[in-house]
mmCIF file of C-alpha atoms in Angstrom:
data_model
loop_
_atom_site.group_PDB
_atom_site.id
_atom_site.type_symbol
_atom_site.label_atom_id
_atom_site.label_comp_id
_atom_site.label_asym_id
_atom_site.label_seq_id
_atom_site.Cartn_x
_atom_site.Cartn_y
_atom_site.Cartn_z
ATOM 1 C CA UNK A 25 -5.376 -17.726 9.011
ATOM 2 C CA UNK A 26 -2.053 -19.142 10.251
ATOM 3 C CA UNK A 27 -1.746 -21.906 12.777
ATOM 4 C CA UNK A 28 1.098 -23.064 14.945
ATOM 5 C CA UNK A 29 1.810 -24.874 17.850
ATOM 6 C CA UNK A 30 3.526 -23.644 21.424
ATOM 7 C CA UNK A 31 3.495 -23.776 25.109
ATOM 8 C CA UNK A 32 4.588 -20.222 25.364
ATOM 9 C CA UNK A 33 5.188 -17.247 22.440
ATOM 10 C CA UNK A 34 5.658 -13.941 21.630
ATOM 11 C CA UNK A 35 4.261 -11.925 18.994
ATOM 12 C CA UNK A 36 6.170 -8.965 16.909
ATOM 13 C CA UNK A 37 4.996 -6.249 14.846
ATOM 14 C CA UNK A 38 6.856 -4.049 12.899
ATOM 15 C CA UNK A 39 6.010 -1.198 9.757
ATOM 16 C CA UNK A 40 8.182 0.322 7.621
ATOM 17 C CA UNK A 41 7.735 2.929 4.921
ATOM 18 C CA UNK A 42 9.846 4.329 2.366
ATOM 19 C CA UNK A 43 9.104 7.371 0.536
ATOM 20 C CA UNK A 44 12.074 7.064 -2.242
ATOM 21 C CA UNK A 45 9.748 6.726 -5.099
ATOM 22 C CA UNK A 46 8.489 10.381 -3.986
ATOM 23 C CA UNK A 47 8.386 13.712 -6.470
ATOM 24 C CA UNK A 48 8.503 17.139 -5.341
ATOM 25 C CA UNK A 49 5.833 19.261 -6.696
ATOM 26 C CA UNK A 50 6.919 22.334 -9.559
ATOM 27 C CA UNK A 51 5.744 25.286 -10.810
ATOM 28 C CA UNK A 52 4.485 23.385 -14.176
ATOM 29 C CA UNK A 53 3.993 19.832 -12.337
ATOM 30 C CA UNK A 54 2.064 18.538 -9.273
ATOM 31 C CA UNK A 55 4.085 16.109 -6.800
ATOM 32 C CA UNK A 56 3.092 12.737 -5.954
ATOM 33 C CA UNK A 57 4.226 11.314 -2.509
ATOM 34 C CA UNK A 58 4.178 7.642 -3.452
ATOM 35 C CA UNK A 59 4.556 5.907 0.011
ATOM 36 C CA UNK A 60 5.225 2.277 0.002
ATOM 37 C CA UNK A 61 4.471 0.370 3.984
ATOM 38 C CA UNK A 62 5.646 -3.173 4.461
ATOM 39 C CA UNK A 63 3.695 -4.866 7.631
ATOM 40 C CA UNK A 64 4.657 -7.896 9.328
ATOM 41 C CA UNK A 65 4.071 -9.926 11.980
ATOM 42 C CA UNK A 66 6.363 -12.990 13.763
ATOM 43 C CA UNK A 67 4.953 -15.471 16.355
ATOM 44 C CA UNK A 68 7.975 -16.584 18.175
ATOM 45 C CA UNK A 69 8.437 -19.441 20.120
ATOM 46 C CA UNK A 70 11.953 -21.086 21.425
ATOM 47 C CA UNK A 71 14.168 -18.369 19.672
ATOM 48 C CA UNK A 72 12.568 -19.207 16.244
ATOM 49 C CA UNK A 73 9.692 -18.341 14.475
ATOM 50 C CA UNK A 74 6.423 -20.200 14.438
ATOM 51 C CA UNK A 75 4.184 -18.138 12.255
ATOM 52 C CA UNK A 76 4.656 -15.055 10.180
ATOM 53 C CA UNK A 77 2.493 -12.604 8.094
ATOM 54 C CA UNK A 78 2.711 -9.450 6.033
ATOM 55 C CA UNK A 79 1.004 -7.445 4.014
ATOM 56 C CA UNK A 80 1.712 -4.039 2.037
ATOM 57 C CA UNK A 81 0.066 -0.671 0.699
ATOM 58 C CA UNK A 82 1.049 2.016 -1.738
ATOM 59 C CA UNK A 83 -0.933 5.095 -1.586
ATOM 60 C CA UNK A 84 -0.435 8.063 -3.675
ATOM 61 C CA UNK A 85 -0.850 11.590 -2.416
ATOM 62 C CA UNK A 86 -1.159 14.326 -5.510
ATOM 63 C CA UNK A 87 0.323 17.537 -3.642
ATOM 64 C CA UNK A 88 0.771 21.131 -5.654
ATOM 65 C CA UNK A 89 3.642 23.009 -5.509
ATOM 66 C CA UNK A 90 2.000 24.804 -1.865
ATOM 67 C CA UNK A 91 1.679 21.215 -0.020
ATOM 68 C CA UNK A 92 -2.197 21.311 -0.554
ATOM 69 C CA UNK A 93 -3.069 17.721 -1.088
ATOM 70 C CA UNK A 94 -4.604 17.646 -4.584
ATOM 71 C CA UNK A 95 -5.899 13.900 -4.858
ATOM 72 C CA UNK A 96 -4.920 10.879 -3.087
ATOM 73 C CA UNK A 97 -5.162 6.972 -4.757
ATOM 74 C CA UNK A 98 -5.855 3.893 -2.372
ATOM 75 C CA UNK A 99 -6.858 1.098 -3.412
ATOM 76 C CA UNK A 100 -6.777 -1.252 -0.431
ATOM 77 C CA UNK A 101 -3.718 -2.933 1.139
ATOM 78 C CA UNK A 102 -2.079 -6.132 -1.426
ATOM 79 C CA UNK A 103 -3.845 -8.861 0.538
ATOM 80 C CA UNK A 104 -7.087 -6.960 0.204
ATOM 81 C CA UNK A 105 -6.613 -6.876 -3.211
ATOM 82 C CA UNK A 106 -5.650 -10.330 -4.119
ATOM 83 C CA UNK A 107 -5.912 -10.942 -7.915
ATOM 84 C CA UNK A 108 -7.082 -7.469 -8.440
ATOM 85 C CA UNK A 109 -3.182 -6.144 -7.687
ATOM 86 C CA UNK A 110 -2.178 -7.418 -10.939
ATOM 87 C CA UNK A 111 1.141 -8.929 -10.658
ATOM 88 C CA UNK A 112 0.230 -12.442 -12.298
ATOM 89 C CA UNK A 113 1.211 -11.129 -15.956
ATOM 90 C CA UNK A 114 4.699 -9.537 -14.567
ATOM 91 C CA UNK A 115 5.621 -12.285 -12.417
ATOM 92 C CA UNK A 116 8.292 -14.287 -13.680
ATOM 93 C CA UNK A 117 6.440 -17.418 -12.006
ATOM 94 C CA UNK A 118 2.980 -16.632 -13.213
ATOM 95 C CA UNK A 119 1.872 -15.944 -9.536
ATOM 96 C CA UNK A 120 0.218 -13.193 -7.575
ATOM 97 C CA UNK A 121 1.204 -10.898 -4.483
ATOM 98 C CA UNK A 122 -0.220 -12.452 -2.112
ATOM 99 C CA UNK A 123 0.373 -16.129 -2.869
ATOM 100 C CA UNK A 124 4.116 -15.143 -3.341
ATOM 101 C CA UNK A 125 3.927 -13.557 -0.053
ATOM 102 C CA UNK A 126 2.403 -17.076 1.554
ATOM 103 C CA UNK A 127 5.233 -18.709 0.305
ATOM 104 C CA UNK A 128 7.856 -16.543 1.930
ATOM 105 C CA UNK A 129 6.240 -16.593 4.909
ATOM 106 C CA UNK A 130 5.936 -19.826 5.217
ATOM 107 C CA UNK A 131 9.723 -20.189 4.155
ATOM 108 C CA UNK A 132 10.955 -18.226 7.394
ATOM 109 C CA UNK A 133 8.849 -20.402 9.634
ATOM 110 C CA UNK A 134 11.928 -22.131 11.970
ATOM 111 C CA UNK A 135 14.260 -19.333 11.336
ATOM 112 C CA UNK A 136 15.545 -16.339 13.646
ATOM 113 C CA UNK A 137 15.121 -12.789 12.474
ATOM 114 C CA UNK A 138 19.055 -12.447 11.854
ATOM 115 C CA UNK A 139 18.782 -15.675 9.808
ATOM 116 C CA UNK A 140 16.063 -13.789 7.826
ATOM 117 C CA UNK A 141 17.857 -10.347 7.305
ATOM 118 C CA UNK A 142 21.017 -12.406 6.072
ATOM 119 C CA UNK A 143 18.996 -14.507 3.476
ATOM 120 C CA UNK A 144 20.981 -14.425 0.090
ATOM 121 C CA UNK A 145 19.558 -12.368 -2.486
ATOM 122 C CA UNK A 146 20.726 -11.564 -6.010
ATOM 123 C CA UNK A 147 19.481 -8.873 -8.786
ATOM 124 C CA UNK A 148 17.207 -9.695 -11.519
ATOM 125 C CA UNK A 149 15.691 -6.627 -13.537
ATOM 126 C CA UNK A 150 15.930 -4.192 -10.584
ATOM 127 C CA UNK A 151 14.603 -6.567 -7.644
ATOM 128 C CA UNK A 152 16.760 -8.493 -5.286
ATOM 129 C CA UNK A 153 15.241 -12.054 -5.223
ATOM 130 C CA UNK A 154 15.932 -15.140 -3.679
ATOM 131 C CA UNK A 155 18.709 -17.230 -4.305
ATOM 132 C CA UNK A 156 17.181 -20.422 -3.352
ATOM 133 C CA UNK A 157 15.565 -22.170 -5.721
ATOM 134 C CA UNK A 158 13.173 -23.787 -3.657
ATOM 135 C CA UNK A 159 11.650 -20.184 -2.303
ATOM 136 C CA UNK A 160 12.281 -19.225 -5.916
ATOM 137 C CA UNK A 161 9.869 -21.603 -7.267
ATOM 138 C CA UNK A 162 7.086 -20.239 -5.432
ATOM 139 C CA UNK A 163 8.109 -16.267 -4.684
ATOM 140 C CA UNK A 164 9.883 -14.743 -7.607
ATOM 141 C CA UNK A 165 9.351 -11.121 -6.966
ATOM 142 C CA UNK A 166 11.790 -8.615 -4.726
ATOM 143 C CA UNK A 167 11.467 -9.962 -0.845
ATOM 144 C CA UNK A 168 13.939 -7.380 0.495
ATOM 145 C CA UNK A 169 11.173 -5.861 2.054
ATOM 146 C CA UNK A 170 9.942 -8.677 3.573
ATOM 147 C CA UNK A 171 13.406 -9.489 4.937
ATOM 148 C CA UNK A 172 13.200 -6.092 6.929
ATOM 149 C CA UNK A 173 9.745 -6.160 8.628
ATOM 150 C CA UNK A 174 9.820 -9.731 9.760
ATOM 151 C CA UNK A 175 13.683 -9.253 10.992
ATOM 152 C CA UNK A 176 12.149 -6.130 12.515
ATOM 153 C CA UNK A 177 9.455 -7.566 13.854
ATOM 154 C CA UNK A 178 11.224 -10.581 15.762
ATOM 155 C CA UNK A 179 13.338 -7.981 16.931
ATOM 156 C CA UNK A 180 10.012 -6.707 18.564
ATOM 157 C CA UNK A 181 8.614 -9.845 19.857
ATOM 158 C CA UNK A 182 7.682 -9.304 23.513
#
């Protein structure tokens, strides 16, 4: 649950997937279509926003060199799965998904979706992470994604 507090708001939605991480299917090896969705959702109220929320899924789709769908892998989205995802042991912070994802929500409570898009970032092993240290304390892992759907998203807010 997320509360907040406003005479009048809007609400945004956005979804975006990415494919990248995809492999075409051979003669001597299937394909996998590994599809990753980031969802989000902004309450905004006075130009800012007031509440956020996201969430994420990664299904795989085995396909064989004619397209035929040869087995498919979900497991639920990363809320769903809570401590069952299993990033605690690669977190650099000790902390799951979806607690890291509370905390970045809650850090773009006040700001504007162009404030969110231009959030500093820097590399570490691969990921773009936070350069504050305060959101760094409690969300270690890649938000880039996160950036995207709630900018996205309070670009949507109707």
């Amino acid at each position: 649950a997320v509360n907040f507090t406003a005479d009048e708001f809007t609400l945004g939605l956005s979804a975006i997937t990415s494919a990248s991480s995809s492999t075409a299917a051979t003669d001597d090896e299937d394909g996998v279509v590994k599809m990753y969705t980031n969802y989000g959702a902004v309450v905004v109220a006075d130009g800012k926003i007031v509440a956020a929320l996201n969430d994420a899924t990664q299904p795989n789709i085995t396909i064989d060199v004619f397209g035929d769908i040869v087995d498919a892998s979900f497991k639920g989205t990363k809320r769903e799965l809570g401590p069952d995802y299993g990033m605690t042991v690669a977190s650099a912070i000790g902390v799951e998904w979806d607690a890291q994802s509370d905390a970045f929500s809650k850090y773009v409570v006040g700001m504007t979706g162009e404030e969110v898009a231009a959030l500093e970032t820097q590399e570490h092993n691969g990921h773009q992470i936070s350069v504050d240290e305060t959101l760094l304390a409690s969300c270690s892992m890649d938000i880039t994604g996160m950036m995207e759907v709630f900018a996205e998203a309070f670009a949507y807010a109707r």
